[in-house]
Amino acid sequence: MAEVGIQAAVINSRFLKPLDGDLLCDWAKRTGKVLTVEENVIQGGFGSAVLELFQEKGLFSIPVKRLGIPDTFVEHGPQALLREKYGIDEKGIFKGVESMFEEERSEAPL
């Protein structure tokens, strides 16, 4: 991402419980944006837990984008194919990050 002028930190939250709230809040404040990615249903997952944490800590101004599987039937198939379909592969994650910066640019006053 550095090639396109985006600096990012990656936090490997292997487990939803216990959530490392101090680490997540610290990096959210540093970066000003958070993108969560999970190979699970978005509703009630890791991204939802992060949103709840930020609400509890008063971090309302930090935008959070969640990538994962929608609340729908998911067919079986090769992991790589399914990750691509649901935008949680490398390309989809990059697009998610880019969209956060595009939204910021479109909201900026002229």
JSON list of C-alpha atoms in Angstrom, two decimals, residues 3-105:
[
{"chain": "A", "resi": 3, "resn": "GLU", "atom": "CA", "xyz": [3.30, 2.39, -3.35]},
{"chain": "A", "resi": 4, "resn": "VAL", "atom": "CA", "xyz": [0.05, 4.39, -3.52]},
{"chain": "A", "resi": 5, "resn": "GLY", "atom": "CA", "xyz": [0.76, 6.56, -0.48]},
{"chain": "A", "resi": 6, "resn": "ILE", "atom": "CA", "xyz": [-1.23, 4.65, 2.11]},
{"chain": "A", "resi": 7, "resn": "GLN", "atom": "CA", "xyz": [0.45, 3.66, 5.35]},
{"chain": "A", "resi": 8, "resn": "ALA", "atom": "CA", "xyz": [-1.29, 0.98, 7.37]},
{"chain": "A", "resi": 9, "resn": "ALA", "atom": "CA", "xyz": [-0.85, -1.13, 10.45]},
{"chain": "A", "resi": 10, "resn": "VAL", "atom": "CA", "xyz": [-2.04, -4.73, 10.53]},
{"chain": "A", "resi": 11, "resn": "ILE", "atom": "CA", "xyz": [-3.27, -6.21, 13.77]},
{"chain": "A", "resi": 12, "resn": "ASN", "atom": "CA", "xyz": [-3.75, -9.96, 13.75]},
{"chain": "A", "resi": 13, "resn": "SER", "atom": "CA", "xyz": [-6.73, -10.47, 16.04]},
{"chain": "A", "resi": 14, "resn": "ARG", "atom": "CA", "xyz": [-6.79, -14.23, 15.87]},
{"chain": "A", "resi": 15, "resn": "PHE", "atom": "CA", "xyz": [-9.45, -14.46, 18.54]},
{"chain": "A", "resi": 16, "resn": "LEU", "atom": "CA", "xyz": [-12.60, -12.44, 19.14]},
{"chain": "A", "resi": 17, "resn": "LYS", "atom": "CA", "xyz": [-12.46, -13.13, 22.87]},
{"chain": "A", "resi": 18, "resn": "PRO", "atom": "CA", "xyz": [-10.82, -11.62, 24.72]},
{"chain": "A", "resi": 19, "resn": "LEU", "atom": "CA", "xyz": [-10.76, -8.50, 22.58]},
{"chain": "A", "resi": 20, "resn": "ASP", "atom": "CA", "xyz": [-7.57, -6.46, 23.06]},
{"chain": "A", "resi": 21, "resn": "GLY", "atom": "CA", "xyz": [-9.40, -3.17, 23.50]},
{"chain": "A", "resi": 22, "resn": "ASP", "atom": "CA", "xyz": [-6.37, -1.14, 24.53]},
{"chain": "A", "resi": 23, "resn": "LEU", "atom": "CA", "xyz": [-4.39, -2.15, 21.44]},
{"chain": "A", "resi": 24, "resn": "LEU", "atom": "CA", "xyz": [-7.31, -1.62, 19.05]},
{"chain": "A", "resi": 25, "resn": "CYS", "atom": "CA", "xyz": [-8.25, 1.78, 20.50]},
{"chain": "A", "resi": 26, "resn": "ASP", "atom": "CA", "xyz": [-4.63, 2.94, 20.52]},
{"chain": "A", "resi": 27, "resn": "TRP", "atom": "CA", "xyz": [-4.12, 2.10, 16.84]},
{"chain": "A", "resi": 28, "resn": "ALA", "atom": "CA", "xyz": [-7.54, 3.48, 15.88]},
{"chain": "A", "resi": 29, "resn": "LYS", "atom": "CA", "xyz": [-6.55, 6.82, 17.40]},
{"chain": "A", "resi": 30, "resn": "ARG", "atom": "CA", "xyz": [-3.17, 6.72, 15.62]},
{"chain": "A", "resi": 31, "resn": "THR", "atom": "CA", "xyz": [-4.54, 5.88, 12.20]},
{"chain": "A", "resi": 32, "resn": "GLY", "atom": "CA", "xyz": [-7.95, 7.55, 12.29]},
{"chain": "A", "resi": 33, "resn": "LYS", "atom": "CA", "xyz": [-9.53, 4.72, 10.30]},
{"chain": "A", "resi": 34, "resn": "VAL", "atom": "CA", "xyz": [-10.21, 1.03, 10.87]},
{"chain": "A", "resi": 35, "resn": "LEU", "atom": "CA", "xyz": [-10.90, -1.76, 8.41]},
{"chain": "A", "resi": 36, "resn": "THR", "atom": "CA", "xyz": [-11.87, -5.13, 9.85]},
{"chain": "A", "resi": 37, "resn": "VAL", "atom": "CA", "xyz": [-11.65, -8.32, 7.82]},
{"chain": "A", "resi": 38, "resn": "GLU", "atom": "CA", "xyz": [-13.09, -11.65, 8.84]},
{"chain": "A", "resi": 39, "resn": "GLU", "atom": "CA", "xyz": [-13.83, -14.98, 7.20]},
{"chain": "A", "resi": 40, "resn": "ASN", "atom": "CA", "xyz": [-17.18, -15.09, 8.89]},
{"chain": "A", "resi": 41, "resn": "VAL", "atom": "CA", "xyz": [-20.57, -13.40, 8.83]},
{"chain": "A", "resi": 42, "resn": "ILE", "atom": "CA", "xyz": [-20.23, -9.65, 9.37]},
{"chain": "A", "resi": 43, "resn": "GLN", "atom": "CA", "xyz": [-23.22, -9.31, 11.70]},
{"chain": "A", "resi": 44, "resn": "GLY", "atom": "CA", "xyz": [-22.21, -10.14, 15.24]},
{"chain": "A", "resi": 45, "resn": "GLY", "atom": "CA", "xyz": [-18.58, -10.84, 14.37]},
{"chain": "A", "resi": 46, "resn": "PHE", "atom": "CA", "xyz": [-15.25, -9.20, 15.00]},
{"chain": "A", "resi": 47, "resn": "GLY", "atom": "CA", "xyz": [-16.14, -5.94, 13.26]},
{"chain": "A", "resi": 48, "resn": "SER", "atom": "CA", "xyz": [-19.29, -5.64, 15.34]},
{"chain": "A", "resi": 49, "resn": "ALA", "atom": "CA", "xyz": [-17.26, -6.18, 18.51]},
{"chain": "A", "resi": 50, "resn": "VAL", "atom": "CA", "xyz": [-14.86, -3.42, 17.41]},
{"chain": "A", "resi": 51, "resn": "LEU", "atom": "CA", "xyz": [-17.79, -1.05, 16.79]},
{"chain": "A", "resi": 52, "resn": "GLU", "atom": "CA", "xyz": [-19.18, -1.82, 20.25]},
{"chain": "A", "resi": 53, "resn": "LEU", "atom": "CA", "xyz": [-15.76, -1.23, 21.81]},
{"chain": "A", "resi": 54, "resn": "PHE", "atom": "CA", "xyz": [-15.35, 2.13, 20.06]},
{"chain": "A", "resi": 55, "resn": "GLN", "atom": "CA", "xyz": [-18.85, 3.16, 21.15]},
{"chain": "A", "resi": 56, "resn": "GLU", "atom": "CA", "xyz": [-18.05, 2.28, 24.77]},
{"chain": "A", "resi": 57, "resn": "LYS", "atom": "CA", "xyz": [-14.78, 4.25, 24.60]},
{"chain": "A", "resi": 58, "resn": "GLY", "atom": "CA", "xyz": [-16.36, 7.28, 22.88]},
{"chain": "A", "resi": 59, "resn": "LEU", "atom": "CA", "xyz": [-14.43, 6.86, 19.63]},
{"chain": "A", "resi": 60, "resn": "PHE", "atom": "CA", "xyz": [-17.37, 7.96, 17.49]},
{"chain": "A", "resi": 61, "resn": "SER", "atom": "CA", "xyz": [-15.34, 9.93, 14.95]},
{"chain": "A", "resi": 62, "resn": "ILE", "atom": "CA", "xyz": [-13.24, 6.98, 13.77]},
{"chain": "A", "resi": 63, "resn": "PRO", "atom": "CA", "xyz": [-14.70, 5.46, 10.60]},
{"chain": "A", "resi": 64, "resn": "VAL", "atom": "CA", "xyz": [-14.91, 1.67, 10.61]},
{"chain": "A", "resi": 65, "resn": "LYS", "atom": "CA", "xyz": [-15.42, -0.43, 7.49]},
{"chain": "A", "resi": 66, "resn": "ARG", "atom": "CA", "xyz": [-16.19, -4.12, 7.93]},
{"chain": "A", "resi": 67, "resn": "LEU", "atom": "CA", "xyz": [-15.37, -6.76, 5.32]},
{"chain": "A", "resi": 68, "resn": "GLY", "atom": "CA", "xyz": [-16.72, -10.25, 5.64]},
{"chain": "A", "resi": 69, "resn": "ILE", "atom": "CA", "xyz": [-19.51, -12.52, 4.53]},
{"chain": "A", "resi": 70, "resn": "PRO", "atom": "CA", "xyz": [-23.02, -11.06, 4.29]},
{"chain": "A", "resi": 71, "resn": "ASP", "atom": "CA", "xyz": [-25.90, -12.64, 6.16]},
{"chain": "A", "resi": 72, "resn": "THR", "atom": "CA", "xyz": [-26.81, -14.98, 3.34]},
{"chain": "A", "resi": 73, "resn": "PHE", "atom": "CA", "xyz": [-26.40, -18.58, 2.27]},
{"chain": "A", "resi": 74, "resn": "VAL", "atom": "CA", "xyz": [-22.80, -19.26, 1.30]},
{"chain": "A", "resi": 75, "resn": "GLU", "atom": "CA", "xyz": [-22.18, -22.10, -1.10]},
{"chain": "A", "resi": 76, "resn": "HIS", "atom": "CA", "xyz": [-19.25, -24.41, -0.63]},
{"chain": "A", "resi": 77, "resn": "GLY", "atom": "CA", "xyz": [-16.17, -24.02, -2.73]},
{"chain": "A", "resi": 78, "resn": "PRO", "atom": "CA", "xyz": [-12.44, -23.43, -2.73]},
{"chain": "A", "resi": 79, "resn": "GLN", "atom": "CA", "xyz": [-11.38, -20.87, -0.11]},
{"chain": "A", "resi": 80, "resn": "ALA", "atom": "CA", "xyz": [-9.60, -18.67, -2.64]},
{"chain": "A", "resi": 81, "resn": "LEU", "atom": "CA", "xyz": [-12.72, -18.47, -4.82]},
{"chain": "A", "resi": 82, "resn": "LEU", "atom": "CA", "xyz": [-14.98, -17.64, -1.89]},
{"chain": "A", "resi": 83, "resn": "ARG", "atom": "CA", "xyz": [-12.58, -15.04, -0.49]},
{"chain": "A", "resi": 84, "resn": "GLU", "atom": "CA", "xyz": [-12.52, -13.35, -3.89]},
{"chain": "A", "resi": 85, "resn": "LYS", "atom": "CA", "xyz": [-16.32, -13.49, -4.22]},
{"chain": "A", "resi": 86, "resn": "TYR", "atom": "CA", "xyz": [-16.87, -11.82, -0.85]},
{"chain": "A", "resi": 87, "resn": "GLY", "atom": "CA", "xyz": [-14.03, -9.30, -1.19]},
{"chain": "A", "resi": 88, "resn": "ILE", "atom": "CA", "xyz": [-11.88, -10.66, 1.61]},
{"chain": "A", "resi": 89, "resn": "ASP", "atom": "CA", "xyz": [-8.91, -11.60, -0.55]},
{"chain": "A", "resi": 90, "resn": "GLU", "atom": "CA", "xyz": [-5.90, -9.32, -1.06]},
{"chain": "A", "resi": 91, "resn": "LYS", "atom": "CA", "xyz": [-7.56, -7.42, -3.90]},
{"chain": "A", "resi": 92, "resn": "GLY", "atom": "CA", "xyz": [-10.82, -6.96, -1.98]},
{"chain": "A", "resi": 93, "resn": "ILE", "atom": "CA", "xyz": [-9.04, -5.77, 1.15]},
{"chain": "A", "resi": 94, "resn": "PHE", "atom": "CA", "xyz": [-7.06, -3.24, -0.89]},
{"chain": "A", "resi": 95, "resn": "LYS", "atom": "CA", "xyz": [-10.30, -2.02, -2.50]},
{"chain": "A", "resi": 96, "resn": "GLY", "atom": "CA", "xyz": [-11.82, -1.66, 0.98]},
{"chain": "A", "resi": 97, "resn": "VAL", "atom": "CA", "xyz": [-8.91, 0.47, 2.13]},
{"chain": "A", "resi": 98, "resn": "GLU", "atom": "CA", "xyz": [-9.00, 2.57, -1.03]},
{"chain": "A", "resi": 99, "resn": "SER", "atom": "CA", "xyz": [-12.72, 3.18, -0.63]},
{"chain": "A", "resi": 100, "resn": "MET", "atom": "CA", "xyz": [-12.17, 4.60, 2.85]},
{"chain": "A", "resi": 101, "resn": "PHE", "atom": "CA", "xyz": [-9.79, 7.19, 1.41]},
{"chain": "A", "resi": 102, "resn": "GLU", "atom": "CA", "xyz": [-12.09, 7.92, -1.54]},
{"chain": "A", "resi": 103, "resn": "GLU", "atom": "CA", "xyz": [-14.98, 8.54, 0.86]},
{"chain": "A", "resi": 104, "resn": "GLU", "atom": "CA", "xyz": [-12.77, 10.92, 2.84]},
{"chain": "A", "resi": 105, "resn": "ARG", "atom": "CA", "xyz": [-11.81, 12.81, -0.31]}
]
